Amino acid sequence: MSVHIHVDGRRVPVPEGISLAAALVGSGHWTFRRHAVSGRPRGPFCGMGVCFECELTVDGQPGVRACLAHVRDGMRVETCPPTDPDDPSGGDVLAAAPGAGTTEEGRGV
Amino acid sequence: MSDRDVLIVGGGPAGLSAALSAAQGGLRVALVDEHTELGGQYFKRRHPAVVARHGDFRPAGTRLVTAVRQAGVDCLTGHLVWGVADDGATLLVAGPDGAPHALRARFTVLATGAHERVLPFPGWQLPGVVTAGLALHLATIDRVPVGRRVLLAGTGPFLLPVACALLEVGVRVVGVAEANHPYRLGRHAAASLRYPARLRELAGYLATLVRHRVPVWQDTYVLSASGPDRLRQVTLGGRHAGTVEADVLCVGHGFRPNVELARLLGCETRPDPVVGEPVPVADVVGRTSRPDVYVVGEAAGIAGVHAARARGQAAALDILARTGRAVPPARQRRVHARVRRLARFAALTEALFPPPLHLLDGIPDDTEVCRCEQVSAGEIRATAGLAHNGLNATKGFTRAGMGLCQGRECGTAVACLTRAANPHAPAEAFTARMPVRPVPVTALGVPPRHAAGADRGRPAGGGTPGGEVVR
């Protein structure tokens, strides 16, 4: 049984009941966010809620750890894709990618 | 709050076992866990939809969780214990909605578990480099293969069941690089004959790997991982040096106990002999230097699931005896003997699989050690090399260990790099600080029932409210 999630606006079918991290990795998404300083891609790492590397924006809420969340039909997930595909550094991510500055902004304070 | 006899923090094998024995003995028990489901990491539950497709995983965990709930334990899931109040005993808790709570009982049992240790190498922050635990959860809980061509590396017996779980979901496991040389005949192999059940388990994993032609490369370690924006290639050093193409690298160098709450409660700790990181001093039943606080399971020192369950049970029986319940001495002796026996097995495992800390001497200066704050090995070495700079001074200067993971991922490495750069550095660990995990700022409000008595002293080792990670 499949549900559909929306990853950066694209509809992706995923098995029901799995973790969001598994859903993204299973559908080939490995860049979950970009580092606030370097803009380099980051993906899930510890898988148990400790490292905070897999934080994403889910249904408008920033800072959701994908390894602890389960997929839900209609879930909207925003990763931080590169702003310029020709620029491997991702460019000025703080200004260009909403939510990229995960340390300074977009926290659920 | 005060009508509870026992407050247990952590709903993994140790906490569940303690809760079950204590509740069955007639005590009023609350079990708090930050996750939405009980089980911890080892007994992590599959979602019902996954159970419907693939059946249950580790049904012993399901039985244990069911028994705990049926025994009348007050299960507070989704509740994160993030600190200790000024009375040195009340635990500060963030509820599922971020609301502040305060919990207290006559006895506190800390079953806070452990997290996986990974020693940094160049490229460990690339997407596609994950802990062995992440790959295991994906394969077993979600039934999703983490990658197509996967390499496992690090040290520890844990790498073997992870490799087997990956094979089961169709992953091509290209090899297991074990930094030590544990799989051979010798003094330790002879000693391990006294643990036939554990040996059978290990032999089963090795047989599966042989059947699938998965090589186990001993004395072999990761030098670097590389790829444009995710992992493509791993360079190995040691006996089987070379390059390996892989889309995922799973690494693990053992586990680190979660000891922050024990430290904040003022429980005495000792540096563990290999890494020098603090471990609570506890006896066979988990009693700490504080008569009302017990530490059980992996939080008391890494020993595996069987030891965790036995330690949880031993603590509960001790509390039952101390509160005047009849506990057959023979039963207590049996549990104590089991705890001691499994502790001896843990010591054997530790001797066979020491974390290869010497590898940190060889990582280049531009290796990113603190992943959160992006601090390099070179920055840490240069800072620690200055006079009198110990671990916490290095942290303060460089921000290594100050990010969202609060030093859990880089802690071992920053400590080792600091010691290597400055032999005069004082032996210390990162200060235990509140909140022990990032919490919503709403959770930091004072619960109404706890407003009084805020000016009382706190025990030694207590931190200050409001660490650097607050949200």
PDB file of N, CA and C in Angstrom, chain B residues 388-461:
ATOM      1  N   HIS B 388      47.528  25.307  28.321  1.00  0.00           N
ATOM      2  CA  HIS B 388      46.417  25.103  29.256  1.00  0.00           C
ATOM      3  C   HIS B 388      45.083  24.823  28.594  1.00  0.00           C
ATOM      4  N   ASN B 389      45.033  24.736  27.263  1.00  0.00           N
ATOM      5  CA  ASN B 389      43.736  24.526  26.655  1.00  0.00           C
ATOM      6  C   ASN B 389      43.319  23.067  26.715  1.00  0.00           C
ATOM      7  N   GLY B 390      42.331  22.797  27.550  1.00  0.00           N
ATOM      8  CA  GLY B 390      41.756  21.466  27.605  1.00  0.00           C
ATOM      9  C   GLY B 390      40.591  21.371  26.642  1.00  0.00           C
ATOM     10  N   LEU B 391      39.825  20.328  26.823  1.00  0.00           N
ATOM     11  CA  LEU B 391      38.723  20.046  25.912  1.00  0.00           C
ATOM     12  C   LEU B 391      37.694  21.175  25.899  1.00  0.00           C
ATOM     13  N   ASN B 392      37.276  21.625  27.084  1.00  0.00           N
ATOM     14  CA  ASN B 392      36.217  22.634  27.109  1.00  0.00           C
ATOM     15  C   ASN B 392      36.701  24.006  26.655  1.00  0.00           C
ATOM     16  N   ALA B 393      37.985  24.292  26.903  1.00  0.00           N
ATOM     17  CA  ALA B 393      38.532  25.543  26.374  1.00  0.00           C
ATOM     18  C   ALA B 393      38.577  25.475  24.850  1.00  0.00           C
ATOM     19  N   THR B 394      38.988  24.330  24.322  1.00  0.00           N
ATOM     20  CA  THR B 394      39.023  24.152  22.870  1.00  0.00           C
ATOM     21  C   THR B 394      37.625  24.296  22.289  1.00  0.00           C
ATOM     22  N   LYS B 395      36.651  23.736  22.979  1.00  0.00           N
ATOM     23  CA  LYS B 395      35.255  23.871  22.543  1.00  0.00           C
ATOM     24  C   LYS B 395      34.854  25.345  22.507  1.00  0.00           C
ATOM     25  N   GLY B 396      35.205  26.055  23.562  1.00  0.00           N
ATOM     26  CA  GLY B 396      34.840  27.464  23.642  1.00  0.00           C
ATOM     27  C   GLY B 396      35.471  28.302  22.545  1.00  0.00           C
ATOM     28  N   PHE B 397      36.734  28.012  22.234  1.00  0.00           N
ATOM     29  CA  PHE B 397      37.440  28.802  21.216  1.00  0.00           C
ATOM     30  C   PHE B 397      36.945  28.473  19.806  1.00  0.00           C
ATOM     31  N   THR B 398      36.723  27.177  19.549  1.00  0.00           N
ATOM     32  CA  THR B 398      36.474  26.765  18.157  1.00  0.00           C
ATOM     33  C   THR B 398      35.002  26.536  17.851  1.00  0.00           C
ATOM     34  N   ARG B 399      34.162  26.391  18.856  1.00  0.00           N
ATOM     35  CA  ARG B 399      32.759  25.993  18.744  1.00  0.00           C
ATOM     36  C   ARG B 399      32.600  24.506  18.417  1.00  0.00           C
ATOM     37  N   ALA B 400      33.684  23.734  18.396  1.00  0.00           N
ATOM     38  CA  ALA B 400      33.546  22.284  18.169  1.00  0.00           C
ATOM     39  C   ALA B 400      32.724  21.681  19.306  1.00  0.00           C
ATOM     40  N   GLY B 401      31.644  21.017  18.959  1.00  0.00           N
ATOM     41  CA  GLY B 401      30.798  20.409  19.989  1.00  0.00           C
ATOM     42  C   GLY B 401      29.670  21.295  20.464  1.00  0.00           C
ATOM     43  N   MET B 402      29.500  22.464  19.858  1.00  0.00           N
ATOM     44  CA  MET B 402      28.465  23.403  20.315  1.00  0.00           C
ATOM     45  C   MET B 402      27.221  23.384  19.444  1.00  0.00           C
ATOM     46  N   GLY B 403      27.174  22.530  18.445  1.00  0.00           N
ATOM     47  CA  GLY B 403      26.027  22.538  17.531  1.00  0.00           C
ATOM     48  C   GLY B 403      24.846  21.764  18.069  1.00  0.00           C
ATOM     49  N   LEU B 404      23.928  21.453  17.168  1.00  0.00           N
ATOM     50  CA  LEU B 404      22.672  20.829  17.577  1.00  0.00           C
ATOM     51  C   LEU B 404      22.865  19.436  18.173  1.00  0.00           C
ATOM     52  N   CYS B 405      23.888  18.703  17.752  1.00  0.00           N
ATOM     53  CA  CYS B 405      24.074  17.353  18.316  1.00  0.00           C
ATOM     54  C   CYS B 405      24.760  17.439  19.668  1.00  0.00           C
ATOM     55  N   GLN B 406      25.205  18.637  20.058  1.00  0.00           N
ATOM     56  CA  GLN B 406      25.787  18.904  21.369  1.00  0.00           C
ATOM     57  C   GLN B 406      27.019  18.041  21.640  1.00  0.00           C
ATOM     58  N   GLY B 407      27.789  17.807  20.578  1.00  0.00           N
ATOM     59  CA  GLY B 407      29.048  17.093  20.757  1.00  0.00           C
ATOM     60  C   GLY B 407      28.919  15.584  20.758  1.00  0.00           C
ATOM     61  N   ARG B 408      27.710  15.077  20.486  1.00  0.00           N
ATOM     62  CA  ARG B 408      27.556  13.614  20.523  1.00  0.00           C
ATOM     63  C   ARG B 408      28.295  12.953  19.360  1.00  0.00           C
ATOM     64  N   GLU B 409      28.337  13.620  18.205  1.00  0.00           N
ATOM     65  CA  GLU B 409      29.000  13.005  17.054  1.00  0.00           C
ATOM     66  C   GLU B 409      30.515  13.215  17.080  1.00  0.00           C
ATOM     67  N   CYS B 410      30.966  14.396  17.510  1.00  0.00           N
ATOM     68  CA  CYS B 410      32.404  14.690  17.428  1.00  0.00           C
ATOM     69  C   CYS B 410      33.123  14.557  18.767  1.00  0.00           C
ATOM     70  N   GLY B 411      32.382  14.314  19.850  1.00  0.00           N
ATOM     71  CA  GLY B 411      32.955  14.389  21.200  1.00  0.00           C
ATOM     72  C   GLY B 411      34.218  13.565  21.390  1.00  0.00           C
ATOM     73  N   THR B 412      34.167  12.296  20.979  1.00  0.00           N
ATOM     74  CA  THR B 412      35.342  11.439  21.163  1.00  0.00           C
ATOM     75  C   THR B 412      36.529  12.006  20.395  1.00  0.00           C
ATOM     76  N   ALA B 413      36.275  12.437  19.158  1.00  0.00           N
ATOM     77  CA  ALA B 413      37.371  12.911  18.318  1.00  0.00           C
ATOM     78  C   ALA B 413      37.963  14.206  18.860  1.00  0.00           C
ATOM     79  N   VAL B 414      37.112  15.150  19.277  1.00  0.00           N
ATOM     80  CA  VAL B 414      37.632  16.418  19.782  1.00  0.00           C
ATOM     81  C   VAL B 414      38.482  16.170  21.033  1.00  0.00           C
ATOM     82  N   ALA B 415      38.021  15.249  21.887  1.00  0.00           N
ATOM     83  CA  ALA B 415      38.786  14.934  23.097  1.00  0.00           C
ATOM     84  C   ALA B 415      40.142  14.330  22.746  1.00  0.00           C
ATOM     85  N   CYS B 416      40.154  13.397  21.799  1.00  0.00           N
ATOM     86  CA  CYS B 416      41.412  12.733  21.437  1.00  0.00           C
ATOM     87  C   CYS B 416      42.368  13.705  20.746  1.00  0.00           C
ATOM     88  N   LEU B 417      41.834  14.535  19.834  1.00  0.00           N
ATOM     89  CA  LEU B 417      42.692  15.500  19.140  1.00  0.00           C
ATOM     90  C   LEU B 417      43.277  16.506  20.127  1.00  0.00           C
ATOM     91  N   THR B 418      42.455  16.919  21.095  1.00  0.00           N
ATOM     92  CA  THR B 418      42.930  17.867  22.108  1.00  0.00           C
ATOM     93  C   THR B 418      44.062  17.253  22.935  1.00  0.00           C
ATOM     94  N   ARG B 419      43.845  16.012  23.378  1.00  0.00           N
ATOM     95  CA  ARG B 419      44.880  15.334  24.186  1.00  0.00           C
ATOM     96  C   ARG B 419      46.167  15.164  23.396  1.00  0.00           C
ATOM     97  N   ALA B 420      46.025  14.794  22.106  1.00  0.00           N
ATOM     98  CA  ALA B 420      47.224  14.554  21.294  1.00  0.00           C
ATOM     99  C   ALA B 420      47.990  15.851  21.051  1.00  0.00           C
ATOM    100  N   ALA B 421      47.257  16.980  20.904  1.00  0.00           N
ATOM    101  CA  ALA B 421      47.913  18.251  20.595  1.00  0.00           C
ATOM    102  C   ALA B 421      48.503  18.892  21.841  1.00  0.00           C
ATOM    103  N   ASN B 422      47.967  18.538  22.991  1.00  0.00           N
ATOM    104  CA  ASN B 422      48.414  19.190  24.219  1.00  0.00           C
ATOM    105  C   ASN B 422      48.466  18.188  25.358  1.00  0.00           C
ATOM    106  N   PRO B 423      49.644  17.606  25.572  1.00  0.00           N
ATOM    107  CA  PRO B 423      49.756  16.593  26.632  1.00  0.00           C
ATOM    108  C   PRO B 423      49.476  17.163  28.026  1.00  0.00           C
ATOM    109  N   HIS B 424      49.522  18.506  28.139  1.00  0.00           N
ATOM    110  CA  HIS B 424      49.257  19.105  29.457  1.00  0.00           C
ATOM    111  C   HIS B 424      47.780  19.415  29.655  1.00  0.00           C
ATOM    112  N   ALA B 425      46.963  19.123  28.657  1.00  0.00           N
ATOM    113  CA  ALA B 425      45.534  19.410  28.774  1.00  0.00           C
ATOM    114  C   ALA B 425      44.937  18.607  29.926  1.00  0.00           C
ATOM    115  N   PRO B 426      44.116  19.250  30.752  1.00  0.00           N
ATOM    116  CA  PRO B 426      43.497  18.500  31.846  1.00  0.00           C
ATOM    117  C   PRO B 426      42.566  17.425  31.294  1.00  0.00           C
ATOM    118  N   ALA B 427      42.510  16.285  31.998  1.00  0.00           N
ATOM    119  CA  ALA B 427      41.596  15.225  31.574  1.00  0.00           C
ATOM    120  C   ALA B 427      40.178  15.669  31.901  1.00  0.00           C
ATOM    121  N   GLU B 428      39.363  15.876  30.900  1.00  0.00           N
ATOM    122  CA  GLU B 428      38.001  16.308  31.148  1.00  0.00           C
ATOM    123  C   GLU B 428      37.107  15.878  29.993  1.00  0.00           C
ATOM    124  N   ALA B 429      35.801  15.915  30.255  1.00  0.00           N
ATOM    125  CA  ALA B 429      34.804  15.648  29.222  1.00  0.00           C
ATOM    126  C   ALA B 429      34.053  16.948  28.969  1.00  0.00           C
ATOM    127  N   PHE B 430      33.322  17.001  27.863  1.00  0.00           N
ATOM    128  CA  PHE B 430      32.441  18.149  27.660  1.00  0.00           C
ATOM    129  C   PHE B 430      31.551  18.303  28.895  1.00  0.00           C
ATOM    130  N   THR B 431      31.373  19.515  29.369  1.00  0.00           N
ATOM    131  CA  THR B 431      30.500  19.753  30.515  1.00  0.00           C
ATOM    132  C   THR B 431      29.080  19.294  30.172  1.00  0.00           C
ATOM    133  N   ALA B 432      28.438  18.621  31.135  1.00  0.00           N
ATOM    134  CA  ALA B 432      27.040  18.220  30.917  1.00  0.00           C
ATOM    135  C   ALA B 432      26.171  19.455  31.079  1.00  0.00           C
ATOM    136  N   ARG B 433      25.388  19.744  30.071  1.00  0.00           N
ATOM    137  CA  ARG B 433      24.596  20.977  30.097  1.00  0.00           C
ATOM    138  C   ARG B 433      23.136  20.702  29.796  1.00  0.00           C
ATOM    139  N   MET B 434      22.314  21.581  30.339  1.00  0.00           N
ATOM    140  CA  MET B 434      20.900  21.563  29.987  1.00  0.00           C
ATOM    141  C   MET B 434      20.662  22.567  28.866  1.00  0.00           C
ATOM    142  N   PRO B 435      19.690  22.337  28.000  1.00  0.00           N
ATOM    143  CA  PRO B 435      18.913  21.086  27.895  1.00  0.00           C
ATOM    144  C   PRO B 435      19.766  19.990  27.268  1.00  0.00           C
ATOM    145  N   VAL B 436      19.547  18.747  27.702  1.00  0.00           N
ATOM    146  CA  VAL B 436      20.378  17.661  27.190  1.00  0.00           C
ATOM    147  C   VAL B 436      20.064  17.368  25.728  1.00  0.00           C
ATOM    148  N   ARG B 437      18.952  17.870  25.244  1.00  0.00           N
ATOM    149  CA  ARG B 437      18.619  17.832  23.819  1.00  0.00           C
ATOM    150  C   ARG B 437      17.996  19.191  23.491  1.00  0.00           C
ATOM    151  N   PRO B 438      18.095  19.631  22.225  1.00  0.00           N
ATOM    152  CA  PRO B 438      17.388  20.857  21.870  1.00  0.00           C
ATOM    153  C   PRO B 438      15.886  20.698  22.146  1.00  0.00           C
ATOM    154  N   VAL B 439      15.301  21.708  22.784  1.00  0.00           N
ATOM    155  CA  VAL B 439      13.860  21.648  23.089  1.00  0.00           C
ATOM    156  C   VAL B 439      13.204  22.934  22.619  1.00  0.00           C
ATOM    157  N   PRO B 440      11.885  22.902  22.383  1.00  0.00           N
ATOM    158  CA  PRO B 440      11.197  24.153  22.049  1.00  0.00           C
ATOM    159  C   PRO B 440      11.294  25.114  23.228  1.00  0.00           C
ATOM    160  N   VAL B 441      11.398  26.384  22.940  1.00  0.00           N
ATOM    161  CA  VAL B 441      11.600  27.349  24.027  1.00  0.00           C
ATOM    162  C   VAL B 441      10.405  27.360  24.973  1.00  0.00           C
ATOM    163  N   THR B 442       9.219  26.942  24.482  1.00  0.00           N
ATOM    164  CA  THR B 442       8.047  26.876  25.359  1.00  0.00           C
ATOM    165  C   THR B 442       8.259  25.890  26.505  1.00  0.00           C
ATOM    166  N   ALA B 443       9.086  24.851  26.253  1.00  0.00           N
ATOM    167  CA  ALA B 443       9.304  23.824  27.271  1.00  0.00           C
ATOM    168  C   ALA B 443      10.137  24.342  28.431  1.00  0.00           C
ATOM    169  N   LEU B 444      10.806  25.485  28.232  1.00  0.00           N
ATOM    170  CA  LEU B 444      11.678  26.007  29.279  1.00  0.00           C
ATOM    171  C   LEU B 444      10.897  26.791  30.328  1.00  0.00           C
ATOM    172  N   GLY B 445       9.615  27.004  30.093  1.00  0.00           N
ATOM    173  CA  GLY B 445       8.800  27.687  31.089  1.00  0.00           C
ATOM    174  C   GLY B 445       8.725  26.863  32.357  1.00  0.00           C
ATOM    175  N   VAL B 446       8.472  27.528  33.480  1.00  0.00           N
ATOM    176  CA  VAL B 446       8.437  26.810  34.758  1.00  0.00           C
ATOM    177  C   VAL B 446       7.043  26.225  34.961  1.00  0.00           C
ATOM    178  N   PRO B 447       6.949  24.902  35.159  1.00  0.00           N
ATOM    179  CA  PRO B 447       5.631  24.327  35.440  1.00  0.00           C
ATOM    180  C   PRO B 447       5.086  24.920  36.728  1.00  0.00           C
ATOM    181  N   PRO B 448       3.800  25.268  36.773  1.00  0.00           N
ATOM    182  CA  PRO B 448       3.236  25.971  37.921  1.00  0.00           C
ATOM    183  C   PRO B 448       3.518  25.296  39.253  1.00  0.00           C
ATOM    184  N   ARG B 449       3.455  23.954  39.286  1.00  0.00           N
ATOM    185  CA  ARG B 449       3.599  23.251  40.561  1.00  0.00           C
ATOM    186  C   ARG B 449       5.022  23.286  41.066  1.00  0.00           C
ATOM    187  N   HIS B 450       5.938  23.733  40.225  1.00  0.00           N
ATOM    188  CA  HIS B 450       7.339  23.636  40.612  1.00  0.00           C
ATOM    189  C   HIS B 450       7.967  25.006  40.851  1.00  0.00           C
ATOM    190  N   ALA B 451       7.137  26.046  40.916  1.00  0.00           N
ATOM    191  CA  ALA B 451       7.680  27.402  40.969  1.00  0.00           C
ATOM    192  C   ALA B 451       8.452  27.663  42.254  1.00  0.00           C
ATOM    193  N   ALA B 452       8.086  27.013  43.352  1.00  0.00           N
ATOM    194  CA  ALA B 452       8.747  27.292  44.629  1.00  0.00           C
ATOM    195  C   ALA B 452      10.078  26.550  44.741  1.00  0.00           C
ATOM    196  N   GLY B 453      10.938  27.029  45.623  1.00  0.00           N
ATOM    197  CA  GLY B 453      12.155  26.302  45.959  1.00  0.00           C
ATOM    198  C   GLY B 453      13.252  26.394  44.922  1.00  0.00           C
ATOM    199  N   ALA B 454      13.198  27.425  44.101  1.00  0.00           N
ATOM    200  CA  ALA B 454      14.175  27.515  43.019  1.00  0.00           C
ATOM    201  C   ALA B 454      15.547  27.961  43.514  1.00  0.00           C
ATOM    202  N   ASP B 455      15.648  28.369  44.775  1.00  0.00           N
ATOM    203  CA  ASP B 455      16.926  28.909  45.231  1.00  0.00           C
ATOM    204  C   ASP B 455      17.759  27.877  45.986  1.00  0.00           C
ATOM    205  N   ARG B 456      17.293  26.609  46.014  1.00  0.00           N
ATOM    206  CA  ARG B 456      18.074  25.603  46.728  1.00  0.00           C
ATOM    207  C   ARG B 456      19.304  25.188  45.923  1.00  0.00           C
ATOM    208  N   GLY B 457      20.274  24.676  46.615  1.00  0.00           N
ATOM    209  CA  GLY B 457      21.546  24.341  45.970  1.00  0.00           C
ATOM    210  C   GLY B 457      21.398  23.179  45.011  1.00  0.00           C
ATOM    211  N   ARG B 458      22.349  23.082  44.103  1.00  0.00           N
ATOM    212  CA  ARG B 458      22.330  21.962  43.160  1.00  0.00           C
ATOM    213  C   ARG B 458      23.552  21.085  43.427  1.00  0.00           C
ATOM    214  N   PRO B 459      23.468  19.815  43.070  1.00  0.00           N
ATOM    215  CA  PRO B 459      24.575  18.908  43.357  1.00  0.00           C
ATOM    216  C   PRO B 459      25.792  19.205  42.482  1.00  0.00           C
ATOM    217  N   ALA B 460      26.915  18.697  42.926  1.00  0.00           N
ATOM    218  CA  ALA B 460      28.135  18.854  42.137  1.00  0.00           C
ATOM    219  C   ALA B 460      27.914  18.257  40.760  1.00  0.00           C
ATOM    220  N   GLY B 461      28.463  18.874  39.765  1.00  0.00           N
ATOM    221  CA  GLY B 461      28.330  18.350  38.412  1.00  0.00           C
ATOM    222  C   GLY B 461      27.120  18.907  37.699  1.00  0.00           C
TER     223      GLY B 461
END
